[in-house]
Coordinates of N, CA, C and O in Angstrom, one line a residue:
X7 N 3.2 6.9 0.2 CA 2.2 7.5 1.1 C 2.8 7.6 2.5 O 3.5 6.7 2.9
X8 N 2.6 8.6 3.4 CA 3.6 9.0 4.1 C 2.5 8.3 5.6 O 1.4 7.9 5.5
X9 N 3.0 8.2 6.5 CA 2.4 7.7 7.5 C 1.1 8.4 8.0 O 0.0 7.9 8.2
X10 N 1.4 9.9 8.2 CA 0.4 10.9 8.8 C -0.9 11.0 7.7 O -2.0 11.4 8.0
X11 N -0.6 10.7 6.4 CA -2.0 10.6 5.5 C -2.8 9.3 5.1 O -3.9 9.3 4.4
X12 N -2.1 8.0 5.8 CA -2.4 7.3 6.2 C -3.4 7.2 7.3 O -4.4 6.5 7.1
X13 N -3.0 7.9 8.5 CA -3.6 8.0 9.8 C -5.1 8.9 9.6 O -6.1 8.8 10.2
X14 N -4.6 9.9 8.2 CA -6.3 10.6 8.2 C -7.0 10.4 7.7 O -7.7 11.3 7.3
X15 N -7.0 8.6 7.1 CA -7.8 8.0 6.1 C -8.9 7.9 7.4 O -8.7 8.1 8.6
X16 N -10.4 7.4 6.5 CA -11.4 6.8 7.3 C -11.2 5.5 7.1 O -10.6 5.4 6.0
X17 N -11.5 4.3 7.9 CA -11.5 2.9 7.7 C -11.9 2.2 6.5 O -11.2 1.3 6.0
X18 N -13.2 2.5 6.0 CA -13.0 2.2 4.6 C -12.3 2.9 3.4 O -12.4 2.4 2.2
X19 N -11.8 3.9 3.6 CA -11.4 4.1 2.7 C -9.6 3.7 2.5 O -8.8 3.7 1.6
X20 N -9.6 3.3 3.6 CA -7.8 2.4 4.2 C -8.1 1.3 3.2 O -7.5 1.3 2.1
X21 N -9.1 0.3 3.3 CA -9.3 -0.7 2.8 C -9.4 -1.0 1.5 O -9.0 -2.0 0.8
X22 N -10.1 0.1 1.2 CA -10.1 0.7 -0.4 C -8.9 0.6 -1.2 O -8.7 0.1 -2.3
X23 N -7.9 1.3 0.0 CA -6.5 1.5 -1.1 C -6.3 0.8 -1.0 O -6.6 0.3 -2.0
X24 N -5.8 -0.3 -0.2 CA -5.2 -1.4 0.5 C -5.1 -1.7 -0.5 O -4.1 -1.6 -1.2
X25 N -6.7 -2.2 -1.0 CA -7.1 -3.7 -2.4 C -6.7 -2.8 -3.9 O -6.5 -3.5 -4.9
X26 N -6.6 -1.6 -4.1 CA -6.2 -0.9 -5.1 C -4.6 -1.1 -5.0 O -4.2 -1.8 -5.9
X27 N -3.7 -0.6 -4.2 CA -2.3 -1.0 -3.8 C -1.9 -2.3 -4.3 O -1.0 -2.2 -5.2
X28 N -2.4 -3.6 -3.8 CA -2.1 -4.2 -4.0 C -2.5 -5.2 -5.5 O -1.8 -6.1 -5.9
X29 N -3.4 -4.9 -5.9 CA -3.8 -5.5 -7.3 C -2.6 -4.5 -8.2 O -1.9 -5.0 -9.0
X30 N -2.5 -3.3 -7.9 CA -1.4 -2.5 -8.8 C 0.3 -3.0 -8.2 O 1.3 -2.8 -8.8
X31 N 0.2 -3.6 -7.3 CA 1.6 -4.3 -6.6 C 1.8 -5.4 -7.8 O 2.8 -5.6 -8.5
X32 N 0.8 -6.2 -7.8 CA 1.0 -7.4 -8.6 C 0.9 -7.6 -10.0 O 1.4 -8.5 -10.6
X33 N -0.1 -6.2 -10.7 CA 0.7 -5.8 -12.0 C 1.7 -5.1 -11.8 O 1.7 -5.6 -10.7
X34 N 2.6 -4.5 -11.8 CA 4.1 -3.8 -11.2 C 4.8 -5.2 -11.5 O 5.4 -5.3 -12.5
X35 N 4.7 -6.2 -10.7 CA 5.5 -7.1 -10.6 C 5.8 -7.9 -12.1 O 6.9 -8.2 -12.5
X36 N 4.5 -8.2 -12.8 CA 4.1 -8.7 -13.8 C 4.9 -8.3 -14.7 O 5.6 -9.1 -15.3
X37 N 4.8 -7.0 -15.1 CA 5.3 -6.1 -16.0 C 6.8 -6.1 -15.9 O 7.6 -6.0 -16.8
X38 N 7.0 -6.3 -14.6 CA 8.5 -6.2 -14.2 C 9.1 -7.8 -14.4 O 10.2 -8.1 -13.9
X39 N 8.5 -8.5 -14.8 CA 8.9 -9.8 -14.9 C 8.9 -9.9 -16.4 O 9.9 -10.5 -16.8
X40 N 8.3 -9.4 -17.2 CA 8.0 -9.5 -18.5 C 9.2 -8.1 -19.1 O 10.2 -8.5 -19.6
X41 N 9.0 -7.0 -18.9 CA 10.2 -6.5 -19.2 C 10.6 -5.3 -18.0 O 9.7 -4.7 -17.5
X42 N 11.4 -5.2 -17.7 CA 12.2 -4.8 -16.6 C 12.2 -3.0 -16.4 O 12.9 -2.2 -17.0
X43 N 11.2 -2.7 -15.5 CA 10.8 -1.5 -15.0 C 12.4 -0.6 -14.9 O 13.4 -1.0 -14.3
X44 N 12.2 0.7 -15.6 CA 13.0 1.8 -15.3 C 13.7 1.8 -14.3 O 14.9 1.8 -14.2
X45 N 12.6 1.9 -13.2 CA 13.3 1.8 -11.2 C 12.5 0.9 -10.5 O 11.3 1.2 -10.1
X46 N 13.1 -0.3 -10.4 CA 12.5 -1.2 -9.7 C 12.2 -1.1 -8.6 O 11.3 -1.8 -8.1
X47 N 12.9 -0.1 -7.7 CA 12.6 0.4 -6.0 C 10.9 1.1 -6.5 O 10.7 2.2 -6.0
X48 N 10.3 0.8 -7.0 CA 9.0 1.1 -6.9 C 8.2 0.0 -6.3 O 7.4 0.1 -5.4
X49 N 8.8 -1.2 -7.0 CA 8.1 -2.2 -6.1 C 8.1 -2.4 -4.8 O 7.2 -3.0 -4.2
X50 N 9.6 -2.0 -4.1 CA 10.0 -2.1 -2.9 C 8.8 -1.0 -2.0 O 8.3 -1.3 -0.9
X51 N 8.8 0.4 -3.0 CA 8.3 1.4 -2.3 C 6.9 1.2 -2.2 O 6.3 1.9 -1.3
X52 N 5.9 0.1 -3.2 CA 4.9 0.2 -3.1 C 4.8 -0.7 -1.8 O 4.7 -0.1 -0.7
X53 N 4.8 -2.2 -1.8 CA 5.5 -3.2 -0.6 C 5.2 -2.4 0.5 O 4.2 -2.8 1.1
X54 N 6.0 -1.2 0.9 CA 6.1 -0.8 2.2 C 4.8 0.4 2.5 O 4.1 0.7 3.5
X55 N 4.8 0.9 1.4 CA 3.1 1.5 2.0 C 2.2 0.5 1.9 O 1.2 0.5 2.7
X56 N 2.2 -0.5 1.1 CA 0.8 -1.5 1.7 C 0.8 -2.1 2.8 O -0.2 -2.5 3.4
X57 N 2.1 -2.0 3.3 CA 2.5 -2.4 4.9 C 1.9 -1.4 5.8 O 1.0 -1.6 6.7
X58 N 2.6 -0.2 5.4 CA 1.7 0.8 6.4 C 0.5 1.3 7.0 O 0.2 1.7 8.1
X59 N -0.2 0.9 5.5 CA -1.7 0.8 5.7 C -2.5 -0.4 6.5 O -3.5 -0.2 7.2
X60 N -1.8 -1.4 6.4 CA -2.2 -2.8 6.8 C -1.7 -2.7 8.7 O -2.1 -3.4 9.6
X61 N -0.9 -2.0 8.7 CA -0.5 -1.8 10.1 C -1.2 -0.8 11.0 O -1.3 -0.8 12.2
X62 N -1.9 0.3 9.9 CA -2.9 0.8 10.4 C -4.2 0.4 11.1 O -4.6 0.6 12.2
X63 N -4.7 -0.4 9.9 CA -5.9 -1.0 9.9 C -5.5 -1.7 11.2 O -6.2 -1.5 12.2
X64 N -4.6 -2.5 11.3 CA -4.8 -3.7 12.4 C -4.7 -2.7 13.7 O -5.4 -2.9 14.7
X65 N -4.0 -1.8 13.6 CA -4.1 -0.4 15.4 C -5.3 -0.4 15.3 O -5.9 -1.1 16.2
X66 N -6.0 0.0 14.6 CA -7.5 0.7 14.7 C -8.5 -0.5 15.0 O -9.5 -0.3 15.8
X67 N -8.2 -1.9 14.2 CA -9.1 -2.6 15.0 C -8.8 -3.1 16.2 O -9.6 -3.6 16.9
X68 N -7.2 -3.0 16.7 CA -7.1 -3.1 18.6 C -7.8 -2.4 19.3 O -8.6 -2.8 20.1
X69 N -7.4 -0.9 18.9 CA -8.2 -0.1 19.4 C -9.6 -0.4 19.6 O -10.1 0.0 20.6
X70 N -10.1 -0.9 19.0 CA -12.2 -0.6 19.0 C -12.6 -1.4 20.7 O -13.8 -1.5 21.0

């Protein structure tokens, strides 16, 4: 998820994916522990958009 589609989420719906992201982060991992994913840089790539979002959210509530 690229930054700029990030930015034109509304606040709950940031939060939304957040908790979707990351419950699918921690199956990814699961699976990937149990038998070993095709391309593991998915978990890396997911990791860093749940960061993005999470770094969103925290601007937006500076901002208020």
């Amino acid at each position: 998820m690229k930054i700029k589609e990030v930015k034109e989420l509304e606040t709950k719906d940031l939060v939304e994916k957040i908790e979707n992201a990351e419950t699918a982060l921690a199956k990814m991992k699961l699976n990937h522990q149990i038998t070993p994913l095709e391309n593991p840089s998915q978990i890396k790539a997911a990791r860093r958009d749940i960061a993005r979002m999470k770094t969103e959210l925290s601007q937006r509530e500076l901002n208020k």
